[in-house]
Amino acid sequence: MEYFLLTLVTGISMGCTFGLVGLAFTAIFNASRVINFANGDLAVVGAFAASLFVFSGKAHPVIGFLAVLALPMMAGLLINWLVEPSVKRKAPIINSILITMGGGLIIVGLIGIYTNFSYFNTRYVFGTKPLLLGGIRISPQYAAILVATAVLSLAYWLFLNKTALGLALRALGINADMASLVGINTMTYRMLTWASSSIISGIAGFLIAPLIVPTALMGLPVVVNGFIAAVIGGFGYPLAAVTGGIILGLLIQFFSAYVHGGMAQLVVFPVLLVVLVFRPTGIWGLKLQ
Amino acid sequence: MRKVSVMSVKKNILSGLLKFVLASVAIVSIFLFSLYGSGIALHFAMVGLTGAILALGLNIFYGYCGQINFGSAGFFAIGGYGVALLEKYMHMPYFLSLILSVAVAGLIALLMTLPLLRLREYMLALGTLAFGLAIYETVSKGFTSYTGGEDGINMSKLKIFGTPVGDTFFFYVFLIATLLCLWVSYALRNSRTGRAMVSISQDEIAATSLGVNINKYLVQAFVLSGIIPALAGGLFVKWTGWCSPEYFSLKNSILILLAVVVGGTGSGIGAAMGGVIMFLLQEILVPLAIYEMLAYGVILCMFLLFMPRGIKSGITSFVKWLEGVGGR
C-alpha cells in the first residue's frame, strides 16, 4: 500500500511537470498556431538558470528565482524573433516547427558548450523532510510541483477566459488578420504569449531538475512527453494539458513500478497512437464539444 | 515550318559534348578514387553516400508530398537491425537478409500509414516522432537480450564466394544504391504519380478536386520513404560491422530532415547533395562534438530563413545569373 501510494504521488507529480510543458505548448498554439518544439529546451534553460543562481546558493533566493523566470523568457523571445517572419508570411507550418527546433538547438548548443554537456548542479531547495498530508507522505519537491501546476494552470485558464487580454489572444489564434483589423497588435501579443509560455516551461524545468539528472540534453524527453500530454488531454485546452500530463505520468510510473522499469517510455507511444487515431481531440475534447 | 538556327544546333551539340565529357570525367575519377583513395577518404565517401540515400528517402515524403516525417531513423534502424538479427539468429546470407529486411521495413511502413496518415501537420510530426522514438527505445532498452542494448550487435565481415571484401567493394555498392535511389526519385518526379504527389504538397483540397486520390499517393510515398532508409541501414551496419543503437537516435532523424532542407526540398539531386554535406559535416564535427548542436541549429535556422529552397536552387539561380552575365 505504501509503495502504491508512493507510485501514485510520484506519477501525479511527474505528470504535472509534463502538464506544465503541455500548457506551454497550448499557450503558444492558441495565440499563433505554432507548435514550439523548443519547449523542452526552454525547460533546460530554466534548469540551467536554477543551477547557476538558485541551487548554487550564490545569489539571493529572490534574485535567483527572478533569473529562473528571466532567462527562459529571453530564450523564448529569441525563438519568437526567429519564427516571426514565417508566421507573418504564413509559410507552411512545417517551416515554423523546424525553426523553433533550430532555435532550441542553438540555445541548448550554447548551454552545452558552457557546461560541456555534463550534469547541472541541483539541490532540493524546498527541503527534504516529507510532508504528511492525510496519512500520505509527500516529498516537498513533489508538493511544490503540485502547487505550482495548480496555480499556473488555473491562472492561465482564468487569464484566457475571463480577461480582455485573453480574449484578444484567442482572437489572434483564430484569425490573425481579423484580429489585427479590430486593433490587436499581433506582434506585441505574440511576444507576450511567447514570454509567458517560456516562463511556464522554465518553471517546469526548475521544478523537475532535482528529480532527474539534468543535462543540456534533457529537453527531448521533456518536450515529447509534454506534447503527448497536451495531445492526450486535448490540444488547445490549458486544463486538458494538465490532465493529460497526469494520465501520462501515472501510466509511466505504474508501468515502471509494476511491469518493467526500462521500457516505461516505450509504453507511451502505442497509447499515443491509439489516442491519435481513435480520439484525436483528446479525452477532454469530446466533453468540451 | 520551324526554323532551326545554326546557333542552336551548335549549342545543343556543345552541351551534349559537355555532358558527355563531364560524365566520363566523373566515372574515371570515381574509378581512380575507388582504386587509390586512402582508407579515410573512402570512409568519408561511404558516410556521405549513406546520408545521400537517407535524404533521398525522406525527400519523397517531405519534399514531394510536403508532409513532415521525424521517423526516418526508425526505418534506418529496421533495415540495420533486420540485417543484424537475421545474421545473428538465422545465419542468413547477407544479400538475402538485406532484401528481407527492406521488405519488412516496407511492410511496417505500410502498416504505420493506417494510423499516421490520418494525421496532418504537427500531429503527423508528433506521430512519426513517436514512431522513431519507439523503434529507438525498443532496440536500445527494450529487448536487450536480443539486441544487445547499448552494446549493439557485432557483424561478421562480408564474404563473396569465400573471399572477404574490403571498402572498395562497399564503395561501389553504396554508389550503385545511391544512383538507384536517385533514379527512382527522378523517375517518380517525372511520372504521373510524382506530379500527383507534388500537387498534394501544394494544396490538398485543390488536388482532391482534380481527382487525385490523396491517401493512395501518400501511402505510396510513405512506403518508399520507409524502404529507402532501410536499404541504407542494411548497407551501413554491414559496412561498419557493428549495429549500434546510437546510429538510429532521434538526432539522425533530425539530421536527415536537415539534409533535405539544406539540399533543397523536392529535388532529388538537391536532397542527395544535402545528405552528403550534412553527414560529412557530422563526421568532421566528431572531434568538436560539443559544438555540434549549435552548428545544426544555426544551419537549420539560416537555411529556413534565408535560403528556404536549399542549396540546389541557390546553385541554379547562380548559374542563371552567370548565363545572364555571359550573354551580355
XYZ file of C-alpha atoms in Angstrom:
617
model
C 0.000 0.000 0.000
C 2.818 2.350 0.938
C 4.511 1.513 -2.364
C 1.278 2.057 -4.275
C 0.738 5.472 -2.704
C 4.330 6.461 -3.355
C 3.955 5.469 -7.013
C 0.701 7.374 -7.202
C 2.179 10.568 -5.800
C 5.303 10.300 -7.936
C 3.210 9.643 -11.021
C 0.969 12.613 -10.422
C 3.898 14.930 -9.750
C 5.895 13.826 -12.773
C 2.697 14.077 -14.776
C 2.211 17.643 -13.563
C 5.592 18.661 -14.971
C 4.604 17.160 -18.332
C 1.323 19.005 -17.968
C 3.149 22.302 -17.406
C 5.105 21.822 -20.619
C 1.867 20.850 -22.353
C 0.363 24.070 -21.009
C 3.239 26.000 -22.540
C 2.551 24.306 -25.889
C -1.107 25.183 -25.598
C -0.413 28.825 -24.814
C 1.643 29.389 -27.950
C -0.629 27.280 -30.123
C -3.676 29.224 -29.019
C -2.123 32.556 -29.905
C -0.232 31.834 -33.108
C -0.909 28.259 -34.306
C 2.777 27.481 -33.948
C 3.969 24.307 -32.262
C 7.007 25.237 -30.254
C 9.310 22.230 -30.414
C 11.804 24.179 -28.319
C 9.660 23.950 -25.182
C 11.869 21.214 -23.741
C 14.895 23.328 -24.466
C 13.305 26.260 -22.635
C 12.859 23.895 -19.669
C 16.583 23.179 -19.954
C 17.198 26.935 -19.766
C 15.080 27.058 -16.607
C 17.026 24.212 -15.014
C 20.316 25.772 -16.091
C 19.415 29.187 -14.687
C 18.338 27.487 -11.464
C 21.609 25.587 -11.190
C 23.560 28.797 -11.704
C 21.613 31.090 -9.403
C 19.373 29.080 -7.060
C 20.906 25.658 -6.441
C 24.418 27.061 -6.076
C 23.194 29.355 -3.312
C 25.466 32.142 -4.517
C 22.691 34.647 -5.253
C 19.892 35.896 -3.050
C 16.925 33.468 -3.444
C 14.643 36.188 -4.795
C 17.183 37.296 -7.392
C 17.849 33.655 -8.226
C 14.178 32.966 -8.773
C 13.824 36.078 -10.928
C 16.726 34.772 -13.027
C 14.881 31.447 -13.409
C 11.977 33.436 -14.820
C 14.034 35.827 -16.918
C 16.470 33.558 -18.750
C 13.852 31.222 -20.295
C 11.806 34.284 -21.180
C 14.733 35.781 -23.075
C 15.389 32.481 -24.826
C 11.729 32.207 -25.784
C 11.706 35.728 -27.183
C 14.772 34.857 -29.249
C 12.928 31.909 -30.785
C 9.882 34.087 -31.359
C 12.098 36.574 -33.168
C 13.353 33.746 -35.402
C 9.911 32.333 -36.095
C 8.042 35.629 -36.521
C 8.886 36.123 -40.246
C 7.448 32.751 -41.235
C 4.355 33.295 -39.095
C 3.851 36.660 -40.812
C 4.172 35.417 -44.374
C 2.027 32.370 -43.495
C 4.712 29.892 -44.534
C 3.828 26.183 -44.285
C 3.523 25.132 -40.649
C 6.424 22.716 -41.161
C 8.758 25.686 -41.571
C 7.802 27.249 -38.273
C 8.088 23.897 -36.474
C 11.568 23.403 -37.886
C 12.623 26.947 -36.990
C 11.556 26.528 -33.359
C 13.514 23.307 -33.359
C 16.552 25.080 -34.788
C 16.249 27.857 -32.206
C 16.090 25.228 -29.464
C 19.194 23.535 -30.839
C 21.034 26.881 -30.812
C 20.097 27.608 -27.196
C 20.849 24.099 -25.961
C 24.029 24.065 -28.003
C 25.221 27.229 -26.243
C 24.345 25.833 -22.801
C 26.009 22.561 -23.738
C 29.209 24.342 -24.715
C 29.169 26.208 -21.392
C 28.509 23.083 -19.292
C 30.356 20.641 -21.555
C 27.136 18.566 -21.697
C 27.685 17.333 -18.141
C 25.196 17.419 -15.282
C 23.913 20.655 -13.758
C 24.225 21.059 -10.013
C 20.923 20.618 -8.262
C 19.641 20.776 -4.716
C 16.306 20.218 -3.028
C 15.525 23.883 -2.370
C 12.233 23.106 -0.647
C 13.916 20.786 1.883
C 13.808 17.005 2.084
C 11.620 16.455 5.165
C 8.430 14.716 3.938
C 5.137 16.481 4.485
C 2.264 14.461 5.961
C -0.987 15.030 4.136
C -3.808 12.828 5.428
C -1.516 9.899 6.053
C 0.303 10.217 2.729
C 3.905 11.267 2.860
C 4.797 13.721 0.150
C 8.258 14.995 -0.562
C 8.291 18.827 -0.513
C 9.571 18.910 -4.090
C 6.508 16.989 -5.267
C 4.252 19.227 -3.207
C 5.843 22.288 -4.832
C 5.236 20.793 -8.275
C 1.588 20.118 -7.454
C 1.017 23.622 -6.094
C 2.831 25.301 -8.976
C 0.877 23.319 -11.556
C -2.451 24.053 -9.925
C -1.707 27.768 -9.616
C -0.238 28.213 -13.094
C -2.869 26.238 -14.967
C -5.755 27.881 -13.124
C -4.232 31.312 -13.597
C -3.733 30.664 -17.281
C -7.267 29.378 -17.685
C -8.693 32.436 -15.903
C -6.476 34.743 -17.938
C -7.554 33.198 -21.224
C -11.265 33.010 -20.487
C -12.022 35.862 -18.100
C -9.865 38.810 -19.181
C -9.968 41.101 -22.196
C -6.337 40.325 -22.959
C -7.102 36.615 -23.015
C -9.962 37.219 -25.384
C -7.615 39.152 -27.667
C -5.132 36.282 -27.583
C -7.804 33.758 -28.508
C -8.926 36.000 -31.362
C -5.327 36.180 -32.535
C -5.165 32.397 -32.678
C -8.413 32.023 -34.573
C -7.636 34.557 -37.261
C -4.628 36.845 -37.025
C -5.689 39.093 -39.933
C -9.135 39.685 -38.438
C -7.581 40.331 -35.038
C -5.278 42.973 -36.467
C -8.265 44.606 -38.201
C -10.002 45.116 -34.873
C -6.936 46.783 -33.448
C -4.995 43.975 -31.852
C -1.266 44.498 -32.176
C -0.443 40.986 -33.299
C 3.314 41.172 -32.951
C 3.260 42.503 -29.374
C 0.656 39.965 -28.349
C 2.624 37.093 -29.825
C 5.694 38.283 -27.943
C 3.645 38.401 -24.764
C 2.465 34.850 -25.315
C 5.918 33.575 -26.049
C 7.269 35.255 -22.926
C 4.612 33.777 -20.645
C 4.792 30.340 -22.229
C 8.567 30.297 -21.923
C 8.294 31.213 -18.266
C 5.959 28.239 -17.729
C 8.436 25.930 -19.454
C 11.278 27.394 -17.426
C 9.421 26.814 -14.161
C 8.775 23.219 -15.233
C 12.493 22.779 -15.829
C 13.365 24.355 -12.476
C 10.932 22.061 -10.636
C 11.910 18.862 -12.400
C 15.674 19.455 -12.207
C 16.351 17.899 -8.761
C 14.281 14.802 -9.593
C 16.213 13.779 -12.684
C 19.838 14.226 -13.621
C 19.547 17.360 -15.720
C 21.886 17.860 -18.644
C 21.600 20.102 -21.666
C 20.110 17.119 -23.497
C 17.153 16.577 -21.160
C 14.928 18.704 -23.405
C 13.940 15.914 -25.745
C 12.089 13.639 -23.284
C 10.511 16.721 -21.709
C 9.247 18.098 -24.996
C 7.989 14.740 -26.257
C 6.179 13.936 -23.035
C 4.785 17.455 -22.778
C 3.437 17.306 -26.309
C 1.977 13.846 -25.729
C 0.348 15.152 -22.541
C -1.242 18.001 -24.464
C -2.496 15.632 -27.175
C -3.899 13.070 -24.747
C -5.724 15.794 -22.861
C -6.973 17.541 -25.964
C -4.886 20.035 -27.861
C -5.682 23.664 -27.208
C -7.221 23.451 -23.751
C -4.996 24.521 -20.841
C -6.570 22.336 -18.154
C -6.747 19.379 -20.528
C -2.979 19.514 -20.961
C -2.555 19.078 -17.214
C -4.988 16.154 -17.002
C -3.257 14.557 -19.978
C 0.058 15.040 -18.232
C -1.211 13.393 -15.044
C -2.549 10.405 -17.013
C 0.777 10.105 -18.781
C 2.772 10.387 -15.558
C 0.642 7.735 -13.828
C 0.994 5.445 -16.834
C 4.773 5.742 -16.873
C 5.226 5.409 -13.102
C 2.890 2.437 -12.671
C 4.341 0.637 -15.655
C 7.886 1.078 -14.407
C 6.936 0.195 -10.829
C 4.921 -2.932 -11.526
C 5.811 -4.233 -15.000
C 9.190 -3.316 -16.398
C 11.481 -0.468 -15.366
C 13.406 0.073 -18.571
C 10.526 0.023 -21.005
C 8.327 2.638 -19.336
C 8.869 5.234 -22.028
C 8.084 2.643 -24.687
C 4.549 2.057 -23.425
C 3.714 5.705 -24.087
C 3.936 5.501 -27.872
C 1.288 2.835 -28.515
C -1.010 4.755 -26.170
C -0.318 7.940 -28.103
C -1.055 6.253 -31.424
C -4.316 4.858 -30.067
C -5.359 8.302 -28.813
C -4.351 9.983 -32.074
C -6.337 7.520 -34.137
C -9.460 6.965 -32.076
C -9.819 10.272 -30.283
C -7.700 12.937 -31.945
C -9.497 15.620 -29.965
C -8.172 14.121 -26.723
C -10.090 12.801 -23.761
C -11.402 16.261 -22.877
C -12.076 17.314 -26.432
C -15.211 15.230 -26.583
C -16.600 16.737 -23.396
C -15.975 20.289 -24.498
C -17.733 19.906 -27.823
C 7.891 25.022 -90.908
C 10.052 25.559 -87.873
C 13.335 27.211 -88.465
C 16.256 25.685 -86.653
C 19.049 28.155 -86.433
C 22.648 27.055 -86.822
C 23.471 28.628 -83.494
C 21.023 26.479 -81.520
C 22.237 23.267 -83.224
C 25.773 24.234 -82.332
C 24.699 24.937 -78.764
C 22.958 21.560 -78.500
C 25.991 19.711 -79.795
C 28.188 21.673 -77.422
C 26.022 20.980 -74.392
C 25.754 17.281 -75.334
C 29.532 17.104 -75.656
C 29.910 18.906 -72.345
C 27.593 16.447 -70.608
C 29.480 13.512 -72.130
C 32.839 14.905 -71.022
C 31.546 15.641 -67.533
C 30.088 12.145 -67.173
C 33.292 10.484 -68.365
C 35.390 12.606 -66.029
C 33.074 11.667 -63.148
C 33.235 7.938 -63.957
C 37.012 7.930 -64.380
C 37.554 9.927 -61.189
C 35.228 7.622 -59.242
C 37.129 4.630 -60.597
C 40.506 6.113 -59.734
C 39.209 7.183 -56.331
C 37.986 3.678 -55.520
C 41.370 2.248 -56.547
C 43.755 4.745 -54.974
C 41.612 6.599 -52.431
C 43.056 6.188 -48.953
C 41.087 4.445 -46.209
C 39.866 7.649 -44.611
C 38.705 9.140 -47.911
C 36.705 6.006 -48.690
C 35.261 6.103 -45.174
C 34.077 9.681 -45.659
C 32.696 8.838 -49.087
C 30.646 5.979 -47.661
C 29.249 8.075 -44.816
C 28.325 10.769 -47.313
C 26.608 8.294 -49.622
C 24.639 6.854 -46.686
C 23.459 10.372 -45.932
C 22.510 10.832 -49.576
C 20.385 7.659 -49.607
C 18.658 8.624 -46.340
C 17.912 12.124 -47.571
C 16.571 10.781 -50.888
C 14.230 8.531 -48.926
C 12.859 11.374 -46.825
C 12.683 13.687 -49.826
C 9.897 11.608 -51.371
C 7.604 12.115 -48.389
C 8.763 15.513 -47.194
C 9.979 17.096 -50.405
C 7.432 15.785 -52.899
C 4.336 15.381 -50.719
C 5.144 18.167 -48.274
C 4.372 16.020 -45.232
C 6.670 16.025 -42.242
C 8.350 12.830 -41.072
C 10.556 12.574 -37.995
C 10.707 8.787 -38.204
C 13.369 8.246 -40.877
C 15.887 6.964 -38.355
C 13.303 4.372 -37.270
C 13.282 2.822 -40.737
C 17.055 3.176 -40.899
C 17.100 1.112 -37.675
C 14.690 -1.506 -39.031
C 16.990 -2.088 -42.006
C 20.111 -2.219 -39.852
C 18.728 -4.384 -37.083
C 16.898 -6.603 -39.579
C 20.166 -7.492 -41.245
C 21.999 -7.873 -37.934
C 19.360 -10.048 -36.261
C 18.864 -12.264 -39.315
C 22.587 -12.861 -39.439
C 22.952 -13.485 -35.706
C 19.995 -15.820 -35.200
C 19.221 -17.247 -38.645
C 22.748 -17.221 -40.170
C 21.235 -15.923 -43.376
C 23.359 -14.883 -46.368
C 23.833 -11.137 -46.393
C 22.077 -10.086 -49.576
C 19.066 -12.286 -48.828
C 18.764 -10.747 -45.355
C 19.105 -7.276 -46.883
C 16.206 -7.905 -49.263
C 14.147 -9.437 -46.481
C 14.705 -6.583 -44.011
C 13.962 -3.973 -46.655
C 10.731 -5.818 -47.388
C 9.900 -5.912 -43.674
C 10.534 -2.179 -43.460
C 8.168 -1.639 -46.356
C 5.541 -3.758 -44.652
C 5.934 -1.871 -41.360
C 5.698 1.420 -43.236
C 2.508 0.199 -44.897
C 1.045 -0.735 -41.510
C 2.111 2.568 -39.955
C 0.277 4.511 -42.645
C -3.000 3.264 -41.171
C -2.737 5.406 -38.034
C -0.222 8.014 -39.218
C -1.810 9.200 -42.448
C -4.964 10.174 -40.613
C -2.846 12.951 -39.159
C -1.505 16.124 -40.703
C 0.991 18.843 -39.941
C 2.095 18.962 -36.312
C 0.137 15.865 -35.304
C 1.887 13.946 -38.074
C 5.170 15.351 -36.781
C 4.385 14.021 -33.322
C 3.143 10.652 -34.609
C 6.237 10.000 -36.712
C 8.449 11.288 -33.908
C 6.798 8.791 -31.564
C 7.346 6.019 -34.101
C 11.051 6.826 -34.427
C 11.496 7.066 -30.660
C 9.581 3.822 -30.110
C 11.898 1.967 -32.503
C 14.942 3.534 -30.840
C 13.724 2.640 -27.337
C 12.919 -0.905 -28.468
C 16.372 -1.578 -29.837
C 18.335 0.290 -27.178
C 16.400 -0.526 -23.992
C 13.503 -2.815 -24.781
C 14.595 -6.317 -25.765
C 18.185 -6.092 -24.639
C 18.715 -9.867 -24.545
C 18.171 -9.983 -28.313
C 19.512 -6.644 -29.470
C 22.389 -6.323 -27.014
C 21.057 -2.996 -25.720
C 23.527 -0.145 -25.906
C 26.326 -2.535 -26.937
C 24.625 -3.373 -30.212
C 25.358 -6.407 -32.359
C 28.691 -7.282 -33.903
C 28.535 -8.395 -37.511
C 30.827 -10.661 -39.483
C 32.858 -9.454 -42.473
C 31.071 -9.716 -45.780
C 32.434 -12.524 -47.970
C 31.732 -13.009 -51.671
C 32.482 -16.580 -52.786
C 34.536 -17.144 -49.668
C 36.821 -14.129 -50.019
C 36.320 -11.217 -47.655
C 35.729 -7.930 -49.466
C 37.086 -4.555 -48.468
C 35.949 -0.948 -48.545
C 36.322 -0.639 -52.309
C 33.579 -3.196 -52.888
C 31.323 -1.440 -50.416
C 32.057 1.878 -52.049
C 30.650 0.562 -55.318
C 27.656 -0.983 -53.565
C 26.883 2.334 -51.867
C 27.382 4.199 -55.123
C 25.052 1.882 -57.027
C 22.446 2.123 -54.267
C 22.660 5.929 -54.296
C 22.333 6.104 -58.064
C 19.413 3.686 -57.911
C 17.617 5.859 -55.350
C 18.406 8.966 -57.365
C 16.965 7.293 -60.461
C 13.852 6.294 -58.506
C 13.459 9.904 -57.351
C 13.780 11.254 -60.871
C 11.558 8.656 -62.494
C 8.962 9.288 -59.819
C 9.139 13.061 -60.131
C 8.601 12.901 -63.889
C 5.735 10.429 -63.696
C 2.025 10.875 -63.142
C 2.448 9.642 -59.563
C 5.158 12.180 -58.800
C 3.162 15.052 -60.205
C 0.193 13.963 -58.115
C 2.426 13.936 -55.025
C 3.670 17.460 -55.717
C 0.095 18.616 -56.179
C -0.669 17.284 -52.687
C 2.168 19.355 -51.245
C 0.812 22.479 -52.904
C -2.848 22.215 -51.986
C -4.627 19.115 -50.765
C -8.115 20.404 -51.462
C -7.271 21.505 -54.990
C -5.573 18.162 -55.625
C -8.648 16.261 -54.444
C -10.908 18.340 -56.630
C -8.760 17.380 -59.623
C -9.332 13.719 -58.821
C -6.057 12.950 -57.051
C -6.535 10.166 -54.535
C -4.501 11.771 -51.763
C -4.421 8.803 -49.453
C -3.189 6.410 -52.137
C -0.283 8.632 -53.105
C 0.654 9.420 -49.515
C 0.736 5.692 -48.719
C 2.988 5.081 -51.703
C 5.273 7.941 -50.721
C 5.459 6.851 -47.082
C 6.277 3.259 -48.005
C 9.014 4.445 -50.373
C 10.434 6.715 -47.710
C 10.484 3.696 -45.390
C 12.123 1.297 -47.839
C 14.960 3.580 -48.914
C 16.304 4.360 -45.397
C 16.019 0.653 -44.568
C 18.262 -0.109 -47.542
C 20.747 2.451 -46.224
C 20.581 0.854 -42.769
C 21.210 -2.658 -44.087
C 24.233 -1.497 -46.081
C 25.586 0.765 -43.355
C 25.693 -1.736 -40.486
C 27.293 -4.438 -42.636
C 29.949 -1.987 -43.743
C 30.759 -0.744 -40.220
C 30.493 -4.315 -38.888
C 28.622 -3.094 -35.824
C 24.909 -2.473 -35.411
C 24.717 0.107 -32.633
C 21.581 1.904 -31.415
C 23.380 5.243 -31.483
C 23.186 5.326 -35.290
C 19.419 5.368 -35.048
C 18.741 8.008 -32.400
C 16.435 10.947 -32.969
C 19.489 13.066 -33.718
C 19.824 11.238 -37.003
C 16.184 11.783 -37.910
C 16.760 15.491 -37.386
C 19.984 15.326 -39.361
C 18.190 13.678 -42.285
C 15.483 16.334 -42.200
C 18.204 18.983 -42.045
C 19.888 17.385 -45.044
C 16.731 17.691 -47.138
C 16.207 21.300 -46.040
C 19.838 22.216 -46.765
C 19.971 20.417 -50.087
C 16.657 21.567 -51.439
C 13.217 20.196 -50.712
C 11.583 18.414 -53.599
C 14.704 17.944 -55.666
C 16.409 14.561 -55.946
C 19.906 15.796 -56.658
C 19.472 18.544 -54.065
C 18.487 16.099 -51.332
C 21.410 13.848 -52.238
C 23.781 16.810 -52.027
C 22.316 17.836 -48.698
C 22.710 14.296 -47.376
C 26.355 14.171 -48.392
C 27.043 17.620 -46.934
C 25.288 17.061 -43.590
C 26.643 13.573 -42.940
C 30.170 14.629 -43.868
C 29.741 17.624 -41.562
C 28.645 15.312 -38.763
C 31.665 13.086 -39.366
C 34.019 16.075 -39.410
C 32.457 17.507 -36.245
C 33.166 14.320 -34.248
C 36.259 15.804 -32.556
C 34.305 19.014 -31.897
C 31.234 17.207 -30.612
C 30.244 19.942 -28.157
C 29.730 22.443 -30.982
C 27.623 20.000 -32.985
C 24.186 21.016 -31.716
C 24.902 24.725 -32.068
C 26.082 24.139 -35.630
C 22.928 22.211 -36.562
C 20.693 24.839 -35.014
C 22.432 27.686 -36.819
C 22.394 25.825 -40.153
C 18.717 24.914 -39.811
C 17.642 28.465 -38.970
C 19.878 30.084 -41.577
C 18.595 27.899 -44.387
C 14.938 28.166 -43.409
C 15.150 31.941 -43.046
C 17.426 32.904 -45.922
C 17.503 30.012 -48.397
C 14.310 28.015 -47.799
C 14.632 26.237 -51.138
C 18.077 24.918 -50.341
C 21.464 24.807 -51.992
C 20.109 23.301 -55.210
C 18.036 26.352 -56.082
C 20.862 28.587 -54.920
C 23.168 26.938 -57.456
C 20.503 27.046 -60.159
C 19.938 30.757 -59.726
C 23.697 31.348 -59.606
C 24.103 29.510 -62.928
C 21.239 31.529 -64.412
C 22.947 34.707 -63.238
C 26.213 33.552 -64.814
C 24.468 32.858 -68.115
C 22.910 36.282 -67.979
C 26.328 37.831 -67.465
C 27.847 35.769 -70.270
C 25.061 36.555 -72.710
C 25.522 40.283 -72.403
